[in-house]
Short mmCIF file of C-alpha atoms in Angstrom, two decimals:
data_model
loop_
_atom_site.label_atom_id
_atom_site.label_comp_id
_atom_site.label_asym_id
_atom_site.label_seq_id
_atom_site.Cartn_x
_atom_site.Cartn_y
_atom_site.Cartn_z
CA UNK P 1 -19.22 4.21 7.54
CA UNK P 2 -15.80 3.87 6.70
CA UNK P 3 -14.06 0.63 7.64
CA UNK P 4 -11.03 1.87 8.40
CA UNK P 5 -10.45 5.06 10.08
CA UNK P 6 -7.59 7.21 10.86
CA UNK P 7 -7.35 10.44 13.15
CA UNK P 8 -6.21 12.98 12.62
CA UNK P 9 -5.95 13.32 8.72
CA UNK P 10 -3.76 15.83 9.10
CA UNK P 11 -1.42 17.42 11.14
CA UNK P 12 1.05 20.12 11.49
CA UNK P 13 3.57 19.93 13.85
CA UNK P 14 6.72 21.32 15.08
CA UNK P 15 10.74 19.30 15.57
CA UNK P 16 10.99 17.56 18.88
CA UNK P 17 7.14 17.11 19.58
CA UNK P 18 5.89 13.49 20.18
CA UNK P 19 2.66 12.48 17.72
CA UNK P 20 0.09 9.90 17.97
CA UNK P 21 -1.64 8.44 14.95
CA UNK P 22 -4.90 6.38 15.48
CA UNK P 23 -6.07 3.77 13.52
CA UNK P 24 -9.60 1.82 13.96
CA UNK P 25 -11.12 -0.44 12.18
CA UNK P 26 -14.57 -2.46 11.85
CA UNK P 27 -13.61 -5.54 9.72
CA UNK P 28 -12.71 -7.77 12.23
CA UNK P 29 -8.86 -8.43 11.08
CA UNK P 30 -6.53 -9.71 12.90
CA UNK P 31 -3.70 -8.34 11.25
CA UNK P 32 -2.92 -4.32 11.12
CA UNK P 33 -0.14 -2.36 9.68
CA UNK P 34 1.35 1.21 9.51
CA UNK P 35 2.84 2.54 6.07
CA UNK P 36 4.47 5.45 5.09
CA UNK P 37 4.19 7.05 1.36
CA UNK P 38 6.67 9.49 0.00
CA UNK P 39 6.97 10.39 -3.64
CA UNK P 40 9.06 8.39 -5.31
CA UNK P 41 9.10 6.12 -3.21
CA UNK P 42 6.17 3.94 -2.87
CA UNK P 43 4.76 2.61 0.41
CA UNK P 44 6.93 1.88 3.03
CA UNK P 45 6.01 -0.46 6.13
CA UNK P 46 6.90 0.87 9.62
CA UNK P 47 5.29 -1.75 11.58
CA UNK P 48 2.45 -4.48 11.45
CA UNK P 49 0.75 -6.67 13.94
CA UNK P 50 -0.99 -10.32 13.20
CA UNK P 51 -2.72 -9.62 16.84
CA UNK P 52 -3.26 -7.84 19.63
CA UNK P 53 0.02 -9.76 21.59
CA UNK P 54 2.39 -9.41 18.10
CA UNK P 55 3.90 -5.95 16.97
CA UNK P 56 6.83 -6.65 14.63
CA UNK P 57 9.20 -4.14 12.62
CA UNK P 58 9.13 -3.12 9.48
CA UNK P 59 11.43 -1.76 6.74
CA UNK P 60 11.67 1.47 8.48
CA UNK P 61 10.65 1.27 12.24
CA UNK P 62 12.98 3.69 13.70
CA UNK P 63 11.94 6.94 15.03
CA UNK P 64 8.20 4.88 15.43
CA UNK P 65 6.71 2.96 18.12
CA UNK P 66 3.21 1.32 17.75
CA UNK P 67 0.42 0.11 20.55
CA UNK P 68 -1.96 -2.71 19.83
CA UNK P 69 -4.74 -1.12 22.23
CA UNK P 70 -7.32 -4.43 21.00
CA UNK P 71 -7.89 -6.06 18.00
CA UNK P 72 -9.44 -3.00 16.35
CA UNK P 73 -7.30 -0.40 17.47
CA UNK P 74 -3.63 0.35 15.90
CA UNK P 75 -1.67 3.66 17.11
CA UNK P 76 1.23 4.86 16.01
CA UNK P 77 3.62 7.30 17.54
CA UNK P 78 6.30 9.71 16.66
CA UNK P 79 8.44 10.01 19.80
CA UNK P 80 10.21 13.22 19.26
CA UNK P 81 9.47 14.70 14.79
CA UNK P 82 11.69 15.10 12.82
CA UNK P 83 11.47 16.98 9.31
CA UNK P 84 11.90 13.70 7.54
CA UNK P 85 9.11 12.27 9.09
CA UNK P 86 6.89 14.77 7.01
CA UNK P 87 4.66 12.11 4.87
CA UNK P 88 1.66 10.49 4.11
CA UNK P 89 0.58 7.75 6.75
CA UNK P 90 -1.40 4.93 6.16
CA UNK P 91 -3.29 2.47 8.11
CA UNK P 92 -4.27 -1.16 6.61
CA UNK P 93 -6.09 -4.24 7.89
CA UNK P 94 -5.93 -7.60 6.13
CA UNK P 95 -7.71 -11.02 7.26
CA UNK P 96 -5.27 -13.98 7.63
CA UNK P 97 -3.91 -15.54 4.51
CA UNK P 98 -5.94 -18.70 3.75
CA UNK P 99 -8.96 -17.11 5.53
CA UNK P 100 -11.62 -14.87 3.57
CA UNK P 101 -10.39 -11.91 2.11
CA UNK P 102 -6.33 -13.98 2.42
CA UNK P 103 -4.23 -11.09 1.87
CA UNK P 104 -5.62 -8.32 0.17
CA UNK P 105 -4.80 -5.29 2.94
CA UNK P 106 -7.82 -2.68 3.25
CA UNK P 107 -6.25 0.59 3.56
CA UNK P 108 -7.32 3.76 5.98
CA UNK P 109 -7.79 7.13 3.83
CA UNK P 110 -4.30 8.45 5.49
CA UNK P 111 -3.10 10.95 7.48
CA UNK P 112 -0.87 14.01 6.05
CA UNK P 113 1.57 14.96 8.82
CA UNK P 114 4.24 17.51 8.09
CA UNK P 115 6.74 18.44 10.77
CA UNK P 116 8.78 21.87 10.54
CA UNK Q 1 17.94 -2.91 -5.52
CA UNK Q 2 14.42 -2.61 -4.49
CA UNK Q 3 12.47 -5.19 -3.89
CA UNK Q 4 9.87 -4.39 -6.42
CA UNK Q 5 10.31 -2.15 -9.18
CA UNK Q 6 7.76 -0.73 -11.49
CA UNK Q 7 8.75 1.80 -14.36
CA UNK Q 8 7.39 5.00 -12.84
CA UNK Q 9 5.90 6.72 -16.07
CA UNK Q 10 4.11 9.11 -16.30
CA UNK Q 11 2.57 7.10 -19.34
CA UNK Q 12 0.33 9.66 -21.02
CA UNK Q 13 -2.43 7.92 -23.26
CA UNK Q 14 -5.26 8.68 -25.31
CA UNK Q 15 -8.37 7.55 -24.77
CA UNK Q 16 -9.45 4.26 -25.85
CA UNK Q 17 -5.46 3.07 -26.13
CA UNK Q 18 -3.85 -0.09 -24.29
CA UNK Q 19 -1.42 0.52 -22.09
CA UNK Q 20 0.98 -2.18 -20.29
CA UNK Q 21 2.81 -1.86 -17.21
CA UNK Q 22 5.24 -3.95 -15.71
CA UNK Q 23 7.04 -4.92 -12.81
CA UNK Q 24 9.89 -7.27 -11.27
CA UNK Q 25 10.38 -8.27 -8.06
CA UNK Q 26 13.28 -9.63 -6.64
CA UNK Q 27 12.17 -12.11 -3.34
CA UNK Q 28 11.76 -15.60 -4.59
CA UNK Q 29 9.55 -16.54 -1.70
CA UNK Q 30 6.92 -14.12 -2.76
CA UNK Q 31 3.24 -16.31 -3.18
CA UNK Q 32 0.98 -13.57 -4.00
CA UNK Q 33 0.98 -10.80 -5.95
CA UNK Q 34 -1.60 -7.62 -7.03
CA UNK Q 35 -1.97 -4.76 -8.51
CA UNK Q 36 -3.30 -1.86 -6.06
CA UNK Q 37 -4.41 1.15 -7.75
CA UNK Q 38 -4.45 4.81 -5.99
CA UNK Q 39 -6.51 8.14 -7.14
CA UNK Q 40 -4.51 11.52 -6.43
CA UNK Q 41 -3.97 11.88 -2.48
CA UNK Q 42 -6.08 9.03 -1.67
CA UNK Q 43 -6.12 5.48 0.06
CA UNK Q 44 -4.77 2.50 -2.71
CA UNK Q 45 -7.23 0.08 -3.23
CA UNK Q 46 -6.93 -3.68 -4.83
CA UNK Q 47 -7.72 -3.60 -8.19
CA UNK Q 48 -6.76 -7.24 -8.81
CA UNK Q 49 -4.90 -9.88 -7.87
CA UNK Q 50 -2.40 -11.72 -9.93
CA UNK Q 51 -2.52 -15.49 -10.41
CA UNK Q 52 -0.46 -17.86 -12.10
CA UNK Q 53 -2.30 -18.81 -15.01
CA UNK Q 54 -3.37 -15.06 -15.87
CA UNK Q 55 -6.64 -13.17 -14.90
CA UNK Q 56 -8.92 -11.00 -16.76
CA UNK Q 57 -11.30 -8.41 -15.50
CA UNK Q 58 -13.48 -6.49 -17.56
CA UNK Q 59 -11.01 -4.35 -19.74
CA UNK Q 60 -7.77 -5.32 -17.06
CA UNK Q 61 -5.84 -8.16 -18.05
CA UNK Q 62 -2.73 -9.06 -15.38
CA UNK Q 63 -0.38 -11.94 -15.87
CA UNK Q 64 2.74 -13.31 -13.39
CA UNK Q 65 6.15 -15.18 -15.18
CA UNK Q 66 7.37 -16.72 -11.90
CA UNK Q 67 10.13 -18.11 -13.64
CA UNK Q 68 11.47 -14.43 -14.51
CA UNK Q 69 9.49 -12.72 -11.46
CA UNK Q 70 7.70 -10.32 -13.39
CA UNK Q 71 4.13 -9.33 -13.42
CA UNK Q 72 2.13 -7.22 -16.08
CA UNK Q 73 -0.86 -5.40 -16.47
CA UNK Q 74 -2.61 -4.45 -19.47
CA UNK Q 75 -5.09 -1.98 -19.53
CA UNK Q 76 -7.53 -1.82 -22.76
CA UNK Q 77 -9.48 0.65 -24.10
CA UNK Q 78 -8.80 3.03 -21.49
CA UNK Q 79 -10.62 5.52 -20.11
CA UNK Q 80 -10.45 8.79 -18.52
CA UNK Q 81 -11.65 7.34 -15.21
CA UNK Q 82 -8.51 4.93 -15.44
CA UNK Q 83 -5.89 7.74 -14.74
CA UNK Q 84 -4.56 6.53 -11.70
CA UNK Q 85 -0.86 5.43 -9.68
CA UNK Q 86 -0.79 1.74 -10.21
CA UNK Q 87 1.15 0.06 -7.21
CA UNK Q 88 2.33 -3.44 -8.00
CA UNK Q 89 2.69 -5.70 -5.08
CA UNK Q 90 4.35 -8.67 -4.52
CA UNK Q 91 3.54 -10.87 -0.54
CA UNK Q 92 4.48 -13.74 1.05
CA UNK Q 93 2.96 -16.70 2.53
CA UNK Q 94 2.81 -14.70 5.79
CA UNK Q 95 0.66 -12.30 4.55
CA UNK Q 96 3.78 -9.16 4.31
CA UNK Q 97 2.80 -7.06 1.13
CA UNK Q 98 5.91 -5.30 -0.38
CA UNK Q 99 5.15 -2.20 -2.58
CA UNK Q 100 6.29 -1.12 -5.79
CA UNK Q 101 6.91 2.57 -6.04
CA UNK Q 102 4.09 2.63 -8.48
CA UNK Q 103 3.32 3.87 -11.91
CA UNK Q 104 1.18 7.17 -13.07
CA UNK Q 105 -1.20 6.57 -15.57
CA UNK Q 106 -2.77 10.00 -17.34
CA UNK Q 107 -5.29 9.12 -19.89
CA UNK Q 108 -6.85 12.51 -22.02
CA UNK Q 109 -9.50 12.97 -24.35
#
């Protein structure tokens, strides 16, 4: 079984609907973060939260809200599409730095969402 | 300027070449640093981590300058299985990865 998991993997939707994105994961991390990938441009981070009481903004948080449902649950939600939104969405755990693993982040396998 | 920059190929090789990629990144405070590596429409995965004094593994050789904040990879020998986006990554002490846009590797027969 995959350790991280993300639902759905892909999704077509229209302008002005709200999304949610679900991330889960089994490792036992603390620490969870949403990405976006477009070409050209490389990941991009949205949000990420060290635990379940800390969300924190990323690069490119607006039009995005998160929920930190418990440790092993990370959502992520598109209030009202846009077009622009249309990318690849990725989900990543990492331990905390000094600990195990430190900071190498465990990715999901992604979730394609395109919004017309 | 973005905070790490990779040339973004494609770098076409034969197999059995070496190829080199690099990459700069621009926040000082950055402690750790990796090379990710990610198939066609899949999730990037840690190839290696980057350390100071240089790091070999197997046919993957990376190495970080701190002084001029730039971080290589060399790939020898490669193979077909090597074609690949390599990300470069550069974190802090906090544990915040920043991404490079990545570099596309083709490797033919």
């Amino acid at each position: 079984d995959a350790d991280v998991t993300q639902t759905p993997r892909n999704r077509i939707t229209k302008t002005g609907k709200r999304i949610m994105l679900e991330c889960s994961q089994t490792k036992g991390h603390d620490r969870m973060y949403w990405y976006r990938q477009d070409p050209g441009l490389g990941l991009r981070l949205i949000y990420y939260s060290f635990d379940v009481k800390d969300i924190n903004k990323g690069e490119i948080s607006d039009g995005y809200s998160v929920s930190r449902q418990a440790q092993a649950k990370f959502s992520l939600s598109l209030e009202s599409a846009i077009p622009n939104q249309t990318a690849l969405y990725f989900c990543a755990t990492s331990d905390s730095p000094g600990t195990g693993e430190g900071n190498e982040q465990f990715f999901g396998p992604g979730t394609r969402l395109t919004v017309l | 300027r973005k905070e790490v920059e990779q040339d973004p190929g494609p770098f076409n090789v034969p197999e059995g070449a070496t190829v080199a990629f690099n990459c700069t990144y621009s926040n000082s405070a950055s402690q750790s640093f990796f090379w990710y590596r990610q198939d066609c429409r899949k999730e990037p995965k840690l190839l290696m981590s980057v350390y100071s004094s240089g790091n070999e593994d197997g046919r993957f050789t990376a190495q970080l300058n701190r002084a001029s904040q730039y971080i290589s990879l060399l790939i020898r020998d490669s193979k077909l299985s090597d074609s690949a986006t390599y990300l470069c990554v550069a974190g802090t002490s906090y544990g915040k990865l920043t991404f490079g846009q990545g570099t596309i590797l083709t490797v033919h027969p």
